[in-house]
Amino acid sequence: PPPLKRVGLGLALERSNDDRTTYVSEIIPQFAAALSGQFLVGDVVMAVDQEPVDGYELDAIKQLTIGEEGSFCTLQMLRGNQYYAVTL
């Protein structure tokens, strides 16, 4: 069988210079994140698959959100003072 394709969730992530939080800078159309309708630009990434991302380099966080096509990834997010989780 052909190897499984590795895909991202369709979230462009950036790191704030002020407080070092990692936030959504863009939502890529037609990818899982956009199709879910649950993300907004500016939402803060708190954890990926229960792994808190504090102290992680931005590239390491991005790698956590890439997986084999058909696999799932759960993001714990913060919007304002509301926490929420999305599994894609």
Coordinates of C-alpha atoms in Angstrom, one line a residue:
P1 CA 0.0 0.0 0.0
P2 CA 1.2 3.6 -0.6
P3 CA 2.5 5.4 2.5
L4 CA 0.0 7.5 4.3
K5 CA 0.1 11.2 3.5
R6 CA 1.1 13.5 6.3
V7 CA -1.1 16.5 6.7
G8 CA -1.6 19.6 8.9
L9 CA -4.7 20.9 10.4
G10 CA -4.7 24.1 8.4
L11 CA -3.8 26.5 11.2
A12 CA -0.9 29.0 10.7
L13 CA 0.7 29.6 14.1
E14 CA 2.8 32.5 15.3
R15 CA 4.5 33.2 18.6
S16 CA 3.9 36.5 20.5
N17 CA 7.0 38.4 21.4
D18 CA 5.3 39.9 24.4
D19 CA 4.0 36.9 26.4
R20 CA 5.5 34.0 24.3
T21 CA 2.0 32.5 23.7
T22 CA 1.4 30.6 20.5
Y23 CA -1.6 31.8 18.6
V24 CA -3.6 31.3 15.4
S25 CA -2.4 33.8 12.8
E26 CA -4.4 32.4 9.8
I27 CA -6.9 29.6 9.1
I28 CA -6.3 27.9 5.8
P29 CA -9.4 27.4 3.7
Q30 CA -10.5 23.8 2.9
F31 CA -8.4 22.2 5.7
A32 CA -9.8 20.5 8.8
A33 CA -9.6 23.6 11.1
A34 CA -11.5 25.8 8.7
L35 CA -14.1 23.1 7.9
S36 CA -14.7 22.7 11.7
G37 CA -15.7 26.4 12.0
Q38 CA -14.4 26.4 15.6
F39 CA -11.3 28.5 15.4
L40 CA -10.7 32.3 15.2
V41 CA -7.5 34.2 14.4
G42 CA -6.0 35.2 17.7
D43 CA -7.0 32.0 19.6
V44 CA -4.2 30.8 21.8
V45 CA -2.9 27.2 21.6
M46 CA -2.6 25.8 25.2
A47 CA -1.9 22.1 24.5
V48 CA -1.8 19.6 21.7
D49 CA -3.0 16.0 22.5
Q50 CA -2.9 16.8 26.3
E51 CA 0.7 18.0 25.9
P52 CA 1.0 21.6 27.3
V53 CA 3.0 23.7 24.7
D54 CA 4.5 26.2 27.2
G55 CA 8.2 26.2 26.6
Y56 CA 8.0 24.5 23.3
E57 CA 9.7 26.1 20.3
L58 CA 7.2 27.2 17.6
D59 CA 8.4 24.6 15.1
A60 CA 8.0 21.8 17.7
I61 CA 4.4 22.9 18.2
K62 CA 3.8 22.9 14.5
Q63 CA 5.2 19.4 14.3
L64 CA 2.7 18.2 16.9
T65 CA -0.2 19.3 14.7
I66 CA 1.0 17.3 11.7
G67 CA -0.1 13.7 11.4
E68 CA -1.0 10.9 9.1
E69 CA -4.1 11.6 7.0
G70 CA -7.1 10.2 8.9
S71 CA -5.5 10.5 12.3
F72 CA -6.9 12.8 15.0
C73 CA -5.4 15.6 16.9
T74 CA -7.0 17.4 19.9
L75 CA -6.1 21.1 20.6
Q76 CA -6.8 22.8 23.9
M77 CA -7.3 26.4 23.1
L78 CA -8.0 29.8 24.8
R79 CA -10.1 32.6 23.4
G80 CA -10.2 35.6 25.7
N81 CA -10.9 33.9 29.1
Q82 CA -12.8 30.9 27.6
Y83 CA -11.0 27.5 27.3
Y84 CA -12.2 25.1 24.7
A85 CA -11.0 21.9 23.0
V86 CA -11.4 20.7 19.4
T87 CA -10.6 17.3 18.0
L88 CA -9.8 17.2 14.3

